[in-house]
mmCIF file of C-alpha atoms in Angstrom:
data_model
loop_
_atom_site.group_PDB
_atom_site.id
_atom_site.type_symbol
_atom_site.label_atom_id
_atom_site.label_comp_id
_atom_site.label_asym_id
_atom_site.label_seq_id
_atom_site.Cartn_x
_atom_site.Cartn_y
_atom_site.Cartn_z
ATOM 1 C CA MET A 885 10.963 63.262 -36.077
ATOM 2 C CA ASN A 886 9.891 61.902 -39.908
ATOM 3 C CA LYS A 887 12.630 61.296 -41.665
ATOM 4 C CA ILE A 888 11.760 64.032 -44.492
ATOM 5 C CA ASN A 889 11.629 66.826 -42.131
ATOM 6 C CA GLN A 890 14.890 65.511 -40.268
ATOM 7 C CA LEU A 891 16.890 65.219 -43.922
ATOM 8 C CA PHE A 892 15.996 69.444 -44.126
ATOM 9 C CA ALA A 893 16.213 70.236 -40.913
ATOM 10 C CA ASN A 894 19.711 69.109 -40.920
ATOM 11 C CA SER A 895 20.784 69.972 -44.257
ATOM 12 C CA GLN A 896 20.045 73.595 -44.758
ATOM 13 C CA ASP A 897 23.110 74.796 -45.874
ATOM 14 C CA GLN A 898 23.849 71.638 -48.373
ATOM 15 C CA LYS A 899 22.440 70.628 -52.078
ATOM 16 C CA LEU A 900 20.736 67.737 -51.577
ATOM 17 C CA LEU A 901 20.184 64.867 -54.430
ATOM 18 C CA SER A 902 17.442 62.531 -54.790
ATOM 19 C CA LEU A 903 17.000 60.010 -57.328
ATOM 20 C CA TYR A 904 13.723 57.947 -58.799
ATOM 21 C CA PHE A 905 14.279 54.401 -60.150
ATOM 22 C CA CYS A 906 10.544 51.853 -60.394
ATOM 23 C CA ALA A 907 10.394 49.222 -58.362
ATOM 24 C CA GLY A 908 11.109 45.505 -59.725
ATOM 25 C CA CYS A 909 13.065 47.406 -62.410
ATOM 26 C CA PRO A 910 15.042 46.132 -63.777
ATOM 27 C CA THR A 911 14.555 43.085 -61.766
ATOM 28 C CA LEU A 912 11.694 41.779 -59.085
ATOM 29 C CA GLU A 913 14.212 41.344 -56.073
ATOM 30 C CA GLY A 914 16.932 44.028 -57.149
ATOM 31 C CA THR A 915 14.730 46.496 -55.398
ATOM 32 C CA ALA A 916 16.732 46.532 -51.976
ATOM 33 C CA ASP A 917 19.987 46.285 -53.753
ATOM 34 C CA VAL A 918 19.214 49.257 -55.801
ATOM 35 C CA ILE A 919 18.450 51.695 -52.251
ATOM 36 C CA LEU A 920 21.111 50.154 -50.068
ATOM 37 C CA THR A 921 23.763 51.288 -52.793
ATOM 38 C CA MET A 922 22.132 54.801 -53.824
ATOM 39 C CA GLN A 923 22.293 54.977 -49.291
ATOM 40 C CA ARG A 924 25.809 53.933 -49.454
ATOM 41 C CA ARG A 925 26.404 56.208 -51.898
ATOM 42 C CA GLY A 926 25.151 59.339 -50.828
ATOM 43 C CA ILE A 927 22.014 59.899 -52.005
ATOM 44 C CA ALA A 928 20.225 61.875 -49.591
ATOM 45 C CA MET A 929 16.609 60.637 -50.096
ATOM 46 C CA ILE A 930 14.952 57.860 -52.476
ATOM 47 C CA GLU A 931 11.414 58.048 -54.047
ATOM 48 C CA VAL A 932 10.198 54.320 -54.941
ATOM 49 C CA GLY A 933 8.434 54.229 -57.726
ATOM 50 C CA ILE A 934 5.015 52.021 -57.600
ATOM 51 C CA PRO A 935 4.721 50.429 -61.601
ATOM 52 C CA PHE A 936 1.288 51.302 -62.982
ATOM 53 C CA SER A 937 -0.255 50.435 -66.493
ATOM 54 C CA ASP A 938 -1.252 54.076 -67.451
ATOM 55 C CA PRO A 939 1.637 56.467 -65.960
ATOM 56 C CA LEU A 940 -0.061 59.817 -67.149
ATOM 57 C CA ALA A 941 2.905 62.258 -66.156
ATOM 58 C CA ASP A 942 5.589 59.688 -67.389
ATOM 59 C CA GLY A 943 7.785 59.801 -70.236
ATOM 60 C CA PRO A 944 8.656 56.921 -72.197
ATOM 61 C CA VAL A 945 11.544 55.523 -70.320
ATOM 62 C CA ILE A 946 9.926 55.353 -66.698
ATOM 63 C CA GLN A 947 6.759 54.056 -68.600
ATOM 64 C CA SER A 948 9.138 51.314 -69.861
ATOM 65 C CA ALA A 949 10.738 50.777 -66.553
ATOM 66 C CA ALA A 950 6.847 50.631 -65.102
ATOM 67 C CA THR A 951 5.920 47.753 -67.881
ATOM 68 C CA GLN A 952 9.049 46.106 -67.392
ATOM 69 C CA ALA A 953 8.284 46.365 -63.633
ATOM 70 C CA LEU A 954 4.453 44.462 -64.182
ATOM 71 C CA LYS A 955 5.958 41.703 -66.196
ATOM 72 C CA ASN A 956 8.521 41.306 -63.476
ATOM 73 C CA GLY A 957 5.683 40.765 -61.409
ATOM 74 C CA MET A 958 5.966 43.582 -58.962
ATOM 75 C CA ASN A 959 3.073 44.812 -56.744
ATOM 76 C CA LEU A 960 2.581 46.745 -54.133
ATOM 77 C CA LYS A 961 2.129 43.822 -51.439
ATOM 78 C CA THR A 962 5.691 42.244 -52.563
ATOM 79 C CA LEU A 963 7.030 46.294 -52.630
ATOM 80 C CA PHE A 964 5.998 46.289 -49.199
ATOM 81 C CA ALA A 965 7.823 42.912 -47.946
ATOM 82 C CA GLN A 966 10.865 43.726 -49.834
ATOM 83 C CA LEU A 967 11.063 47.271 -47.895
ATOM 84 C CA LYS A 968 10.218 45.848 -44.928
ATOM 85 C CA ALA A 969 13.098 43.649 -44.894
ATOM 86 C CA ILE A 970 15.336 45.811 -45.072
ATOM 87 C CA LYS A 971 13.883 48.715 -42.653
ATOM 88 C CA ASP A 972 16.889 48.464 -40.110
ATOM 89 C CA GLN A 973 19.198 49.522 -42.732
ATOM 90 C CA VAL A 974 18.016 52.426 -44.468
ATOM 91 C CA GLU A 975 18.605 55.498 -42.817
ATOM 92 C CA ILE A 976 17.264 58.059 -45.214
ATOM 93 C CA PRO A 977 13.962 59.056 -46.184
ATOM 94 C CA LEU A 978 11.802 56.494 -48.511
ATOM 95 C CA VAL A 979 8.910 57.910 -50.651
ATOM 96 C CA LEU A 980 6.886 56.288 -52.765
ATOM 97 C CA MET A 981 5.607 57.611 -55.681
ATOM 98 C CA GLY A 982 2.639 56.138 -57.508
ATOM 99 C CA TYR A 983 -0.658 57.007 -59.477
ATOM 100 C CA LEU A 984 -3.992 56.611 -57.391
ATOM 101 C CA ASN A 985 -5.770 53.373 -58.666
ATOM 102 C CA PRO A 986 -3.383 50.761 -57.214
ATOM 103 C CA ILE A 987 -3.370 52.326 -53.487
ATOM 104 C CA LEU A 988 -7.537 52.853 -53.948
ATOM 105 C CA HIS A 989 -7.081 48.906 -54.004
ATOM 106 C CA TYR A 990 -4.790 47.806 -51.876
ATOM 107 C CA GLY A 991 -6.564 50.535 -49.180
ATOM 108 C CA ILE A 992 -6.013 53.849 -48.276
ATOM 109 C CA GLU A 993 -5.189 53.091 -44.213
ATOM 110 C CA ALA A 994 -3.495 50.049 -45.270
ATOM 111 C CA PHE A 995 -1.487 52.110 -47.632
ATOM 112 C CA CYS A 996 -0.553 54.342 -45.059
ATOM 113 C CA GLN A 997 0.037 51.303 -42.480
ATOM 114 C CA SER A 998 2.009 49.208 -44.492
ATOM 115 C CA CYS A 999 4.644 52.602 -45.056
ATOM 116 C CA VAL A 1000 5.271 52.568 -41.565
ATOM 117 C CA GLU A 1001 5.362 49.438 -40.675
ATOM 118 C CA SER A 1002 8.259 48.991 -44.080
ATOM 119 C CA GLY A 1003 10.644 52.205 -42.917
ATOM 120 C CA VAL A 1004 8.553 54.606 -45.750
ATOM 121 C CA SER A 1005 8.424 58.067 -44.801
ATOM 122 C CA GLY A 1006 6.049 60.032 -47.269
ATOM 123 C CA ALA A 1007 4.387 59.189 -51.070
ATOM 124 C CA ILE A 1008 3.764 61.305 -53.880
ATOM 125 C CA ILE A 1009 0.351 60.722 -55.580
ATOM 126 C CA PRO A 1010 0.542 63.108 -58.858
ATOM 127 C CA ASP A 1011 -2.904 62.490 -59.485
ATOM 128 C CA LEU A 1012 -4.811 62.604 -55.918
ATOM 129 C CA PRO A 1013 -6.838 65.407 -56.298
ATOM 130 C CA PHE A 1014 -6.434 68.268 -53.630
ATOM 131 C CA LYS A 1015 -9.442 68.579 -52.235
ATOM 132 C CA ASP A 1016 -9.735 64.374 -51.855
ATOM 133 C CA TYR A 1017 -6.418 64.945 -50.508
ATOM 134 C CA GLN A 1018 -7.456 66.886 -47.688
ATOM 135 C CA GLU A 1019 -10.920 65.557 -46.645
ATOM 136 C CA VAL A 1020 -9.263 61.754 -47.193
ATOM 137 C CA VAL A 1021 -6.007 61.021 -47.406
ATOM 138 C CA LYS A 1022 -4.498 63.596 -45.048
ATOM 139 C CA PRO A 1023 -6.485 62.757 -41.840
ATOM 140 C CA ILE A 1024 -5.247 59.093 -41.949
ATOM 141 C CA ALA A 1025 -1.411 59.857 -43.053
ATOM 142 C CA ASP A 1026 -1.017 62.563 -40.010
ATOM 143 C CA LYS A 1027 -2.671 59.547 -38.019
ATOM 144 C CA TYR A 1028 0.653 57.626 -39.289
ATOM 145 C CA ASP A 1029 2.893 60.418 -39.118
ATOM 146 C CA LEU A 1030 3.050 60.083 -43.626
ATOM 147 C CA ARG A 1031 4.361 62.898 -45.531
ATOM 148 C CA ILE A 1032 2.151 63.168 -48.238
ATOM 149 C CA ILE A 1033 3.857 65.422 -50.991
ATOM 150 C CA MET A 1034 2.281 67.399 -53.554
ATOM 151 C CA LEU A 1035 3.397 69.021 -56.764
ATOM 152 C CA ILE A 1036 3.494 72.352 -58.416
ATOM 153 C CA THR A 1037 4.263 73.680 -62.121
ATOM 154 C CA PRO A 1038 5.104 76.421 -63.726
ATOM 155 C CA GLU A 1039 0.950 76.507 -64.058
ATOM 156 C CA THR A 1040 0.126 76.575 -61.180
ATOM 157 C CA SER A 1041 -1.037 79.715 -59.465
ATOM 158 C CA GLU A 1042 0.428 81.674 -56.639
ATOM 159 C CA GLU A 1043 -2.669 81.105 -54.345
ATOM 160 C CA ARG A 1044 -2.584 77.610 -55.060
ATOM 161 C CA ILE A 1045 0.582 77.470 -54.677
ATOM 162 C CA ARG A 1046 0.370 79.029 -51.079
ATOM 163 C CA PHE A 1047 -2.413 76.752 -50.285
ATOM 164 C CA ILE A 1048 -0.019 73.739 -50.749
ATOM 165 C CA ASP A 1049 2.212 75.408 -48.685
ATOM 166 C CA ASP A 1050 -0.158 75.919 -45.971
ATOM 167 C CA ASN A 1051 -1.701 72.365 -46.209
ATOM 168 C CA THR A 1052 0.744 70.508 -46.499
ATOM 169 C CA ASP A 1053 4.223 69.212 -44.936
ATOM 170 C CA GLY A 1054 8.068 67.605 -45.773
ATOM 171 C CA PHE A 1055 8.537 69.143 -48.819
ATOM 172 C CA VAL A 1056 7.028 70.818 -52.022
ATOM 173 C CA TYR A 1057 7.498 69.202 -55.513
ATOM 174 C CA MET A 1058 9.025 71.298 -58.104
ATOM 175 C CA VAL A 1059 8.147 70.224 -61.144
ATOM 176 C CA SER A 1060 10.307 72.226 -63.692
ATOM 177 C CA SER A 1061 7.743 71.972 -66.791
ATOM 178 C CA ALA A 1062 4.650 70.940 -67.491
ATOM 179 C CA ALA A 1063 5.816 68.785 -69.529
ATOM 180 C CA ILE A 1064 5.827 65.231 -68.621
ATOM 181 C CA THR A 1065 9.220 63.324 -67.230
ATOM 182 C CA GLY A 1066 12.024 63.289 -69.346
ATOM 183 C CA ALA A 1067 16.005 64.041 -69.285
ATOM 184 C CA GLN A 1068 16.792 67.685 -70.674
ATOM 185 C CA LYS A 1069 19.733 69.631 -71.665
ATOM 186 C CA ASN A 1070 19.136 73.294 -69.687
ATOM 187 C CA PHE A 1071 16.424 74.612 -68.192
ATOM 188 C CA ASP A 1072 15.568 77.813 -70.300
ATOM 189 C CA ASP A 1073 14.562 81.628 -69.454
ATOM 190 C CA ALA A 1074 10.928 80.376 -68.655
ATOM 191 C CA LYS A 1075 12.035 77.945 -66.465
ATOM 192 C CA GLN A 1076 14.705 79.710 -64.747
ATOM 193 C CA ALA A 1077 12.061 82.455 -64.576
ATOM 194 C CA TYR A 1078 9.749 80.165 -62.558
ATOM 195 C CA PHE A 1079 12.070 79.025 -60.269
ATOM 196 C CA ARG A 1080 12.994 83.029 -59.092
ATOM 197 C CA ARG A 1081 9.469 83.455 -59.092
ATOM 198 C CA ILE A 1082 8.785 80.774 -56.413
ATOM 199 C CA ASN A 1083 11.928 81.483 -54.539
ATOM 200 C CA ALA A 1084 10.351 85.249 -54.215
ATOM 201 C CA MET A 1085 7.026 83.521 -51.960
ATOM 202 C CA ASN A 1086 9.185 82.419 -48.842
ATOM 203 C CA LEU A 1087 7.114 79.334 -48.601
ATOM 204 C CA ARG A 1088 7.221 77.875 -45.337
ATOM 205 C CA ASN A 1089 8.197 74.519 -47.161
ATOM 206 C CA PRO A 1090 11.434 73.266 -48.315
ATOM 207 C CA ARG A 1091 11.496 72.799 -52.227
ATOM 208 C CA MET A 1092 13.037 70.086 -54.731
ATOM 209 C CA ILE A 1093 13.221 69.961 -57.780
ATOM 210 C CA GLY A 1094 12.312 67.582 -61.036
ATOM 211 C CA PHE A 1095 11.893 66.335 -64.284
ATOM 212 C CA GLY A 1096 14.630 67.253 -66.638
ATOM 213 C CA ILE A 1097 17.834 67.494 -64.348
ATOM 214 C CA SER A 1098 20.914 64.996 -65.991
ATOM 215 C CA ASN A 1099 23.525 67.399 -66.435
ATOM 216 C CA LYS A 1100 25.725 69.663 -64.521
ATOM 217 C CA GLN A 1101 24.228 72.749 -65.796
ATOM 218 C CA THR A 1102 20.171 71.264 -64.831
ATOM 219 C CA LEU A 1103 21.889 70.163 -62.012
ATOM 220 C CA GLU A 1104 22.823 73.348 -60.573
ATOM 221 C CA ALA A 1105 20.053 75.522 -62.081
ATOM 222 C CA ALA A 1106 18.156 73.486 -59.551
ATOM 223 C CA GLN A 1107 20.430 73.116 -56.605
ATOM 224 C CA GLN A 1108 20.577 76.703 -56.561
ATOM 225 C CA ASN A 1109 17.008 77.733 -56.630
ATOM 226 C CA ALA A 1110 15.870 75.098 -54.261
ATOM 227 C CA ALA A 1111 17.023 72.742 -51.504
ATOM 228 C CA GLY A 1112 18.311 70.141 -53.536
ATOM 229 C CA ALA A 1113 16.879 67.615 -57.263
ATOM 230 C CA ILE A 1114 15.087 65.209 -58.109
ATOM 231 C CA ILE A 1115 16.799 62.557 -60.869
ATOM 232 C CA GLY A 1116 14.590 60.191 -62.636
ATOM 233 C CA SER A 1117 14.550 59.287 -66.366
ATOM 234 C CA LYS A 1118 18.406 59.942 -66.659
ATOM 235 C CA PHE A 1119 19.281 57.011 -63.381
ATOM 236 C CA VAL A 1120 16.449 54.859 -64.757
ATOM 237 C CA THR A 1121 17.990 54.370 -68.395
ATOM 238 C CA LEU A 1122 21.612 53.891 -66.772
ATOM 239 C CA LEU A 1123 19.583 51.468 -64.456
ATOM 240 C CA ASN A 1124 17.915 49.325 -67.287
ATOM 241 C CA GLU A 1125 21.570 49.683 -68.974
ATOM 242 C CA SER A 1126 24.062 47.921 -66.861
ATOM 243 C CA LYS A 1127 21.703 46.393 -64.618
ATOM 244 C CA ASN A 1128 23.825 47.482 -61.533
ATOM 245 C CA ALA A 1129 23.051 50.095 -59.331
ATOM 246 C CA ASP A 1130 26.659 50.627 -58.559
ATOM 247 C CA GLU A 1131 27.752 51.309 -61.864
ATOM 248 C CA ALA A 1132 24.538 53.102 -62.889
ATOM 249 C CA LEU A 1133 25.288 55.787 -59.690
ATOM 250 C CA ASP A 1134 28.902 55.927 -61.055
ATOM 251 C CA LYS A 1135 28.274 56.843 -64.647
ATOM 252 C CA LEU A 1136 25.598 59.400 -63.805
ATOM 253 C CA PHE A 1137 27.700 60.704 -61.675
ATOM 254 C CA GLU A 1138 30.363 61.556 -64.251
ATOM 255 C CA ALA A 1139 27.102 62.716 -66.695
ATOM 256 C CA LEU A 1140 26.780 65.335 -63.436
ATOM 257 C CA GLN A 1141 29.988 66.762 -63.855
ATOM 258 C CA SER A 1142 29.536 67.632 -67.763
#
């Protein structure tokens, strides 16, 4: 069974925590250590960012991390080599998150094959049109048992949400707002209403809520309204400041208690 499906099948009553970081930042060779440290510290699933020069959906924190990673020399070929080296040590799901351009340059089938060879269970491609996903990417991803995760936002229509739910597998990435990534202090009434509206739809796929989670209030709101939460900008900031995954996680867990 794909590790993503296995995670949610075994964790129905748990409040999962997934973290994002950008491969190659703060250092080119540190990616494996960050992943293994997260796993040891109990993180349920890891999103590994593929750095790109024009990350449209990302806020300044993740944009800066991507710029640094590119300066450090990170690319898909290097990332896959690093992941392959630790494949046998990684038991939790790894999900690559990146934009379509670098993946197209690498080749869709080559990308899916390299994911499997490197122990990657899924991919999130924010700028992948759904029509292209269905007609081009999905058949190849299915061949390699790779999950392509789709995003929904407060602006996504109910019809489209159900269409995504019917045509994807793994989980639905529920973006807390239509804005770019970045930490928030709380989720306002409109976001809470959005969470309740999606809850009432009783979707087939589990949901993870991301964008803006940085403290106890936003974490609990996400975990109460989905299978779990995804934290990106807050952890990336702490990792860049400390240059040490254990220290960054200590500070993150402290922030999530306040």
